[in-house]
Amino acid sequence: MDVMDGDCEYRFVVHLVLALIAPGATGSRIRAFLNWVRQYPFAAVFVDMTRLPEAREILDGAAVCLGAPIAHPFGWMDRGAKSRYILQAVDYGADEVDMGLDYMSAKSHDFDSITEEVRFLTAETAERVQLVFVAQLSILNDEEKLAICEAIIKGGGHRICTCWGYGWNTSVSDVSLLANEFGDDLRIEAGGGIRAPEQAQEMLDAGAVRIHSGDPRLLLEADGVSPPDPQT
Amino acid sequence: MTSDELACCVDALFTDMGPTKSQFDSYCLKVEQLALRALVLPPRLVTSAGRRLGATSTKIVALVGYPFGAYPLKAKLSDAEETVKRGAGSLEFVLNPDALADANYEELESGLRCLAGILPGTEIGLIAEAGYLPADAWSAVCRAASENGISYVVCTAGFGGSSTVTPELIASLRANAPRGLRLKAWHGIGSLGGVEALREAGASLVGLPTLALERLAEEAKTRGVA
């Protein structure tokens, strides 16, 4: 469904999760990016955890949610560390966190461990922040994809992002698979390699509620939004 | 290259997302057979690696803040301390690239002072991706490392934008680093020949992905190294 914002009708902007997670990005580049972001009704914007306090100030009063990735992209932190980092992110002003999981356990078919991790993190932090668990579907087969999502739901999670990106991409069939299996029990955010409007629309039609894109230029163009300065 | 050189300068890097627990066990076995200097891995695997390699001379090196390092300093210091308590003999600590991009060297220096203070005697390597460091930052990192007892600097860990590390890059970084500071190269190295070229260019330590160990073992056998 298209969404109206004043006189503008956005097909993608309201579903888009943007990120400026770029090692070596200067503070001035981040500030320029966020000042551009706050002009539009994006779903969310993600920055490095160390940039959160300043981002919170810049986005003060804007509708866009602010988030940070934790344990990305490998999911390697232990549960205690993940919990501490989430709470620190909340103190810094994060509305939501994209959280890496223990993918080695998933590949080893130890899904109880995934459930326990999600349950622990949800119990510790869910009242203070929206947790999105990144399922990293591109390294899993279909059976494992369903099993990791089931484990997340059993642990009390209800939001997933399909992949981290960085070459780990998602497919429409993945979104369809999960949407058909879990329906309203799982809120699906599609991420990883999504650049073209047709691709994004297929993801939304298949059941994704958000689109994460590290390179959203074509999606912005489709919505008539000028991208930020290339240096930004 | 001799087997002694393998044992003093080549590290295996467990930095892959996909392996299962049993594959991790077989990587540990391969590291033991090759008698490499170290196995570098995430903190949550330190205890498992300790059980498998504890009786060998291979060091267990935990990654703190890997890969991007853009976490609060206090949180990373706390992780470092806990990881050593869990059994890691050495650490590789990823510097915050955001602070370096903003030329905030105060965080760098205070962080290294704190690390040295809370973990005296622990071998600590710094990870500072040369690919995204501003021109002045490499010198600042090297200076702070030298002044705070850091054992070595990892200058290419695979998230710096370049597709692989080259001898030319290492030679250039070596030329701009204090003489006594050791450099370590990772990323895109998959053979003994590659290790030797980087060593000749000035890398004291070289890291190979665990996925390349099988090939390394074959090559070492063929050349009579191990």
Coordinates of C-alpha atoms in Angstrom, one line a residue:
Chain A
M1 CA 0.0 0.0 0.0
D2 CA 1.3 3.5 -0.8
V3 CA 1.5 5.9 2.0
M4 CA 0.8 9.6 1.8
D5 CA 3.0 12.2 3.5
G6 CA 1.6 15.6 2.9
D7 CA 1.4 16.0 -0.8
C8 CA 3.9 13.2 -1.4
E9 CA 3.0 9.6 -2.1
Y10 CA 5.9 7.3 -1.2
R11 CA 6.0 3.7 -2.4
F12 CA 9.3 2.8 -0.7
V13 CA 10.5 5.5 1.6
V14 CA 8.1 4.6 4.4
H15 CA 9.4 1.0 4.3
L16 CA 13.0 1.8 4.0
V17 CA 15.6 1.1 6.6
L18 CA 18.8 3.1 5.8
A19 CA 22.2 2.7 7.3
L20 CA 25.4 4.5 7.3
I21 CA 27.7 1.9 8.8
A22 CA 30.9 2.7 7.0
P23 CA 34.2 2.3 8.7
G24 CA 36.0 5.6 8.2
A25 CA 33.0 7.7 7.8
T26 CA 33.7 11.1 9.5
G27 CA 31.4 12.8 12.0
S28 CA 30.6 15.5 9.5
R29 CA 29.5 12.9 6.9
I30 CA 27.2 11.2 9.4
R31 CA 25.7 14.5 10.4
A32 CA 25.0 15.5 6.8
F33 CA 23.4 12.1 6.2
L34 CA 21.2 12.3 9.2
N35 CA 20.1 15.9 8.4
W36 CA 19.0 14.6 5.0
V37 CA 17.3 11.5 6.6
R38 CA 15.2 13.6 8.9
Q39 CA 13.4 15.3 6.0
Y40 CA 11.6 12.1 5.0
P41 CA 9.4 9.5 6.7
F42 CA 11.9 6.7 6.4
A43 CA 11.1 3.6 8.6
A44 CA 14.4 3.7 10.4
V45 CA 18.0 4.7 10.1
F46 CA 20.9 2.7 11.5
V47 CA 24.3 4.1 12.6
D48 CA 27.3 2.7 14.4
M49 CA 26.7 2.4 18.2
T50 CA 29.3 5.1 18.9
R51 CA 27.4 7.5 16.7
L52 CA 24.1 7.0 18.5
P53 CA 24.2 9.9 21.0
E54 CA 24.8 12.5 18.3
A55 CA 22.3 10.9 15.9
R56 CA 19.6 11.0 18.6
E57 CA 20.2 14.8 18.9
I58 CA 20.0 15.3 15.2
L59 CA 16.9 13.3 14.8
D60 CA 15.1 14.8 17.8
G61 CA 11.5 15.4 16.8
A62 CA 11.8 13.4 13.6
A63 CA 9.5 10.4 13.0
V64 CA 12.2 8.1 11.9
C65 CA 13.3 5.3 14.3
L66 CA 17.0 5.2 15.2
G67 CA 18.9 1.9 15.5
A68 CA 22.3 0.3 15.8
P69 CA 23.5 -3.1 14.7
I70 CA 25.0 -5.3 17.5
A71 CA 27.1 -8.4 17.0
H72 CA 27.1 -7.8 13.3
P73 CA 27.6 -9.5 11.0
F74 CA 28.9 -12.6 12.6
G75 CA 26.8 -12.8 15.8
W76 CA 29.8 -13.8 17.8
M77 CA 29.3 -12.1 21.1
D78 CA 28.0 -14.2 24.0
R79 CA 24.6 -13.5 25.4
G80 CA 25.8 -11.4 28.4
A81 CA 27.8 -9.1 26.1
K82 CA 24.9 -8.8 23.7
S83 CA 22.6 -7.8 26.5
R84 CA 25.1 -5.2 27.9
Y85 CA 25.5 -3.7 24.4
I86 CA 21.8 -3.5 23.9
L87 CA 21.2 -1.7 27.2
Q88 CA 24.1 0.7 26.3
A89 CA 22.5 1.4 22.9
V90 CA 19.2 2.2 24.7
D91 CA 21.0 4.6 26.9
Y92 CA 22.5 6.2 23.9
G93 CA 19.1 6.7 22.4
A94 CA 18.4 3.7 20.2
D95 CA 14.8 2.8 19.5
E96 CA 15.7 -0.5 17.9
V97 CA 18.6 -2.9 17.6
D98 CA 19.4 -5.4 14.8
M99 CA 21.0 -8.3 16.6
G100 CA 23.2 -11.0 15.2
L101 CA 22.6 -14.6 16.4
D102 CA 24.7 -17.6 17.1
Y103 CA 24.9 -18.8 13.5
M104 CA 27.3 -21.6 14.3
S105 CA 24.6 -23.2 16.5
A106 CA 22.1 -22.7 13.7
K107 CA 24.4 -24.5 11.2
S108 CA 25.0 -27.2 13.8
H109 CA 21.2 -27.6 14.2
D110 CA 21.3 -26.6 17.8
F111 CA 18.2 -24.5 17.6
D112 CA 17.4 -24.8 21.3
S113 CA 20.5 -22.6 21.8
I114 CA 19.0 -20.0 19.5
T115 CA 15.8 -20.1 21.4
E116 CA 17.6 -19.7 24.7
E117 CA 19.6 -16.8 23.4
V118 CA 16.5 -15.0 22.1
R119 CA 14.6 -15.7 25.3
F120 CA 17.5 -14.3 27.4
L121 CA 17.8 -11.1 25.3
T122 CA 14.1 -10.6 25.1
A123 CA 13.7 -11.0 28.8
E124 CA 16.5 -8.6 29.6
T125 CA 15.8 -5.9 27.1
A126 CA 12.5 -6.1 25.2
E127 CA 10.6 -3.6 27.3
R128 CA 13.1 -0.9 26.4
V129 CA 13.9 -1.5 22.8
Q130 CA 12.6 -3.1 19.6
L131 CA 14.8 -6.2 18.9
V132 CA 15.1 -7.4 15.3
F133 CA 16.9 -10.7 15.1
V134 CA 18.9 -11.1 11.9
A135 CA 18.3 -14.7 10.7
Q136 CA 21.1 -14.6 8.0
L137 CA 19.0 -16.9 5.7
S138 CA 21.6 -16.9 3.0
I139 CA 23.9 -19.3 4.9
L140 CA 21.0 -21.6 5.7
N141 CA 19.0 -24.2 3.7
D142 CA 15.2 -24.1 3.7
E143 CA 14.9 -26.5 6.6
E144 CA 17.3 -24.4 8.6
K145 CA 15.6 -21.2 7.6
L146 CA 12.3 -22.4 9.1
A147 CA 13.9 -23.8 12.1
I148 CA 15.8 -20.6 13.0
C149 CA 12.6 -18.6 12.7
E150 CA 10.7 -21.1 14.8
A151 CA 13.4 -20.9 17.4
I152 CA 13.2 -17.1 17.4
I153 CA 9.4 -17.2 17.9
K154 CA 9.7 -19.8 20.6
G155 CA 12.2 -17.5 22.4
G156 CA 9.8 -14.6 22.3
G157 CA 11.1 -12.7 19.3
H158 CA 8.7 -11.6 16.6
R159 CA 10.8 -9.5 14.3
I160 CA 13.5 -10.8 11.9
C161 CA 15.6 -9.3 9.3
T162 CA 16.5 -11.8 6.6
C163 CA 20.2 -11.0 6.0
W164 CA 23.0 -8.6 7.0
G165 CA 24.1 -7.8 3.5
Y166 CA 27.8 -7.5 2.8
G167 CA 27.3 -10.0 0.1
W168 CA 24.9 -12.1 2.1
N169 CA 21.7 -11.4 0.1
T170 CA 18.1 -12.3 0.5
S171 CA 15.6 -13.6 -2.1
V172 CA 11.9 -13.2 -2.6
S173 CA 11.4 -16.9 -2.2
D174 CA 12.9 -16.6 1.3
V175 CA 10.4 -14.0 2.3
S176 CA 7.5 -16.0 0.8
L177 CA 8.7 -19.1 2.6
L178 CA 8.6 -17.4 6.0
A179 CA 5.5 -15.4 5.4
N180 CA 3.6 -18.5 4.3
E181 CA 4.8 -20.6 7.2
F182 CA 4.6 -18.0 10.1
G183 CA 2.0 -15.5 8.9
D184 CA 1.4 -12.8 11.5
D185 CA 3.6 -14.5 14.1
L186 CA 6.7 -13.1 12.4
R187 CA 7.3 -9.5 11.1
I188 CA 9.7 -9.9 8.2
E189 CA 12.2 -7.2 7.3
A190 CA 14.1 -8.0 4.0
G191 CA 17.7 -7.1 3.9
G192 CA 20.7 -7.9 1.7
G193 CA 21.3 -6.9 -1.9
I194 CA 18.0 -5.0 -2.4
R195 CA 18.5 -2.1 -4.8
A196 CA 16.0 -2.2 -7.6
P197 CA 12.4 -1.0 -7.3
E198 CA 11.0 -4.2 -8.8
Q199 CA 13.0 -6.3 -6.4
A200 CA 11.8 -4.2 -3.4
Q201 CA 8.2 -4.3 -4.5
E202 CA 8.4 -8.1 -4.9
M203 CA 9.7 -8.4 -1.3
L204 CA 6.9 -6.2 0.0
D205 CA 4.3 -8.2 -2.0
A206 CA 5.7 -11.4 -0.6
G207 CA 5.2 -10.3 2.9
A208 CA 8.1 -8.1 4.0
V209 CA 7.1 -5.0 6.0
R210 CA 10.5 -3.3 5.7
I211 CA 13.3 -3.1 3.2
H212 CA 16.9 -2.7 4.4
S213 CA 19.1 -1.2 1.8
G214 CA 22.7 -0.1 1.9
D215 CA 22.4 1.3 -1.6
P216 CA 18.9 2.7 -1.9
R217 CA 19.5 5.2 -4.8
L218 CA 17.1 3.5 -7.3
L219 CA 14.4 3.2 -4.6
L220 CA 14.7 6.8 -3.7
E221 CA 14.6 7.8 -7.4
A222 CA 11.4 5.8 -7.8
D223 CA 9.9 7.8 -5.0
G224 CA 11.1 11.1 -6.4
V225 CA 13.5 11.7 -3.5
S226 CA 16.9 13.2 -4.2
P227 CA 19.6 11.1 -2.7
P228 CA 22.0 12.7 -0.3
D229 CA 25.2 14.3 -1.6
P230 CA 27.5 11.5 -3.0
Q231 CA 30.1 12.5 -0.4
T232 CA 27.4 11.8 2.2
Chain B
M1 CA 60.0 -21.3 5.0
T2 CA 60.6 -23.7 7.8
S3 CA 58.2 -25.4 10.3
D4 CA 59.8 -23.2 13.0
E5 CA 58.8 -20.1 10.9
L6 CA 55.3 -21.4 10.6
A7 CA 55.2 -21.7 14.4
C8 CA 56.4 -18.2 15.0
C9 CA 54.7 -16.2 12.3
V10 CA 51.6 -17.8 10.9
D11 CA 48.2 -17.5 12.6
A12 CA 44.9 -19.3 11.6
L13 CA 41.9 -17.0 11.6
F14 CA 38.5 -18.4 12.4
T15 CA 36.5 -15.6 10.9
D16 CA 33.9 -17.5 8.9
M17 CA 30.2 -17.4 9.6
G18 CA 29.1 -20.7 8.2
P19 CA 31.0 -23.6 9.9
T20 CA 29.4 -26.1 12.2
K21 CA 30.7 -27.0 15.6
S22 CA 32.2 -30.2 14.2
Q23 CA 34.0 -28.2 11.4
F24 CA 35.4 -26.0 14.1
D25 CA 36.8 -29.1 15.8
S26 CA 38.5 -30.2 12.6
Y27 CA 40.0 -26.7 12.1
C28 CA 41.5 -26.9 15.6
L29 CA 43.0 -30.3 14.7
K30 CA 44.5 -28.9 11.6
V31 CA 46.0 -25.9 13.5
E32 CA 47.5 -28.4 15.9
Q33 CA 49.0 -30.5 13.1
L34 CA 50.6 -27.5 11.5
A35 CA 51.8 -26.2 14.9
L36 CA 50.8 -22.7 13.9
R37 CA 51.6 -19.7 16.1
A38 CA 48.0 -18.9 17.0
L39 CA 44.4 -19.5 16.4
V40 CA 42.5 -16.2 16.3
L41 CA 38.8 -16.5 17.0
P42 CA 35.7 -14.9 18.5
P43 CA 35.5 -14.7 22.3
R44 CA 32.6 -17.2 22.5
L45 CA 34.9 -19.9 21.1
V46 CA 37.8 -19.3 23.5
T47 CA 36.7 -22.0 26.0
S48 CA 36.1 -24.6 23.3
A49 CA 39.5 -23.8 21.7
G50 CA 41.2 -24.0 25.0
R51 CA 39.9 -27.5 25.5
R52 CA 41.2 -28.6 22.1
L53 CA 44.5 -26.7 22.0
G54 CA 45.3 -26.0 25.6
A55 CA 48.1 -28.6 25.7
T56 CA 49.8 -27.3 22.5
S57 CA 52.1 -24.4 21.9
T58 CA 49.5 -22.6 19.8
K59 CA 48.2 -19.4 21.3
I60 CA 44.5 -18.7 21.6
V61 CA 43.9 -15.2 20.5
A62 CA 40.4 -13.6 21.0
L63 CA 39.0 -10.9 18.8
V64 CA 37.5 -8.0 20.6
G65 CA 35.2 -5.7 18.7
Y66 CA 35.7 -7.6 15.4
P67 CA 35.1 -6.8 12.7
F68 CA 34.2 -3.1 12.7
G69 CA 35.1 -2.0 16.2
A70 CA 32.6 0.8 16.4
Y71 CA 31.4 0.0 19.9
P72 CA 31.9 2.1 23.1
L73 CA 35.4 1.8 24.5
K74 CA 34.2 0.9 27.9
A75 CA 32.2 -2.0 26.5
K76 CA 35.1 -3.3 24.5
L77 CA 37.5 -3.0 27.5
S78 CA 35.0 -5.0 29.6
D79 CA 34.9 -7.7 26.8
A80 CA 38.7 -7.8 26.7
E81 CA 38.9 -8.4 30.5
E82 CA 36.2 -11.1 30.5
T83 CA 37.8 -12.9 27.5
V84 CA 41.1 -13.1 29.2
K85 CA 39.4 -14.5 32.3
R86 CA 37.8 -17.1 30.1
G87 CA 41.2 -18.3 29.0
A88 CA 42.4 -16.3 26.0
G89 CA 46.2 -15.8 26.2
S90 CA 46.2 -12.9 23.7
L91 CA 43.8 -10.4 22.3
E92 CA 43.3 -8.6 19.0
F93 CA 41.5 -5.4 19.8
V94 CA 39.7 -3.6 17.0
L95 CA 40.1 0.2 17.2
N96 CA 37.1 2.4 16.7
P97 CA 37.3 3.6 13.1
D98 CA 34.8 6.4 13.8
A99 CA 37.2 8.0 16.3
L100 CA 40.1 7.6 14.0
A101 CA 38.2 9.1 11.1
D102 CA 37.5 12.1 13.3
A103 CA 41.2 12.3 14.4
N104 CA 40.0 11.6 17.9
Y105 CA 43.3 10.2 19.1
E106 CA 42.5 10.8 22.7
E107 CA 40.2 7.8 22.7
L108 CA 42.9 5.7 21.1
E109 CA 45.5 6.7 23.7
S110 CA 43.3 6.4 26.7
G111 CA 42.0 3.1 25.4
L112 CA 45.5 1.6 25.1
R113 CA 46.5 2.9 28.5
C114 CA 43.4 1.3 30.0
L115 CA 44.1 -2.0 28.2
A116 CA 47.7 -2.1 29.4
G117 CA 46.5 -1.3 32.9
I118 CA 43.8 -3.9 33.2
L119 CA 45.6 -6.7 31.3
P120 CA 49.3 -6.4 32.3
G121 CA 51.3 -9.2 30.6
T122 CA 48.7 -10.1 28.1
E123 CA 49.9 -10.0 24.5
I124 CA 47.7 -7.4 22.7
G125 CA 47.5 -6.8 19.0
L126 CA 45.5 -3.8 17.6
I127 CA 43.4 -4.1 14.5
A128 CA 43.5 -0.9 12.5
E129 CA 42.4 -1.3 8.9
A130 CA 44.8 0.6 6.7
G131 CA 42.2 0.7 4.0
Y132 CA 40.1 3.3 5.7
L133 CA 42.6 5.1 8.0
P134 CA 43.1 8.8 7.2
A135 CA 46.7 9.7 6.3
D136 CA 47.7 10.9 9.8
A137 CA 45.9 8.1 11.6
W138 CA 48.3 5.3 10.7
S139 CA 51.2 7.2 12.3
A140 CA 49.1 8.0 15.4
V141 CA 48.1 4.4 15.8
C142 CA 51.7 3.2 15.5
R143 CA 53.0 5.8 17.9
A144 CA 50.3 5.0 20.5
A145 CA 50.9 1.3 20.1
S146 CA 54.6 1.7 20.6
E147 CA 54.2 3.8 23.7
N148 CA 51.7 1.5 25.3
G149 CA 53.4 -1.9 25.0
I150 CA 51.2 -3.2 22.2
S151 CA 52.7 -6.3 20.6
Y152 CA 51.7 -5.8 17.0
V153 CA 49.3 -4.0 14.7
V154 CA 47.0 -5.8 12.3
C155 CA 46.9 -3.5 9.4
T156 CA 44.7 -5.5 7.0
A157 CA 41.8 -7.5 8.4
G158 CA 39.5 -7.7 5.4
F159 CA 37.0 -4.9 6.1
G160 CA 39.1 -2.0 4.7
G161 CA 37.7 -1.9 1.2
S162 CA 40.6 -3.5 -0.6
S163 CA 40.1 -7.0 -2.0
T164 CA 43.4 -8.4 -0.7
V165 CA 46.6 -7.4 1.0
T166 CA 49.6 -6.9 -1.1
P167 CA 53.4 -6.8 -0.4
E168 CA 53.4 -3.3 -1.8
L169 CA 50.9 -2.1 0.8
I170 CA 52.8 -3.8 3.6
A171 CA 56.1 -2.3 2.5
S172 CA 54.5 1.1 2.5
L173 CA 53.0 0.7 6.0
R174 CA 56.3 -0.8 7.3
A175 CA 58.1 2.3 6.0
N176 CA 55.8 4.5 8.1
A177 CA 55.9 2.5 11.3
P178 CA 58.4 2.5 14.2
R179 CA 61.1 0.0 13.7
G180 CA 60.3 -2.2 16.7
L181 CA 56.6 -2.4 16.1
R182 CA 55.5 -5.7 14.5
L183 CA 52.9 -5.7 11.7
K184 CA 50.5 -8.4 10.9
A185 CA 48.8 -8.9 7.6
W186 CA 45.5 -10.7 7.0
H187 CA 43.1 -11.0 4.1
G188 CA 43.2 -12.8 0.9
I189 CA 46.3 -14.9 1.8
G190 CA 46.0 -18.5 0.9
S191 CA 49.5 -20.0 0.3
L192 CA 52.9 -20.3 1.7
G193 CA 54.2 -18.3 -1.2
G194 CA 51.8 -15.5 -0.2
V195 CA 53.0 -15.7 3.4
E196 CA 56.7 -15.5 2.3
A197 CA 56.0 -12.5 0.1
L198 CA 54.3 -10.6 2.9
R199 CA 57.1 -11.5 5.3
E200 CA 59.7 -10.2 2.9
A201 CA 57.7 -7.0 2.5
G202 CA 57.8 -6.4 6.3
A203 CA 55.0 -8.3 7.9
S204 CA 56.2 -10.0 11.1
L205 CA 53.0 -12.1 11.4
V206 CA 50.6 -13.3 8.7
G207 CA 47.1 -14.6 9.2
L208 CA 45.4 -17.2 7.0
P209 CA 41.7 -18.2 7.1
T210 CA 40.9 -21.6 8.5
L211 CA 39.4 -22.4 5.2
A212 CA 42.8 -22.2 3.6
L213 CA 44.5 -24.6 6.1
E214 CA 43.9 -27.7 4.1
R215 CA 45.7 -26.1 1.1
L216 CA 48.5 -24.8 3.4
A217 CA 48.9 -28.3 4.9
E218 CA 49.2 -29.8 1.4
E219 CA 51.7 -27.2 0.3
A220 CA 53.8 -27.6 3.5
K221 CA 53.9 -31.3 3.0
T222 CA 54.9 -31.0 -0.7
R223 CA 57.7 -28.6 0.3
G224 CA 58.7 -30.6 3.3
V225 CA 57.9 -27.8 5.7
A226 CA 55.7 -29.7 8.1

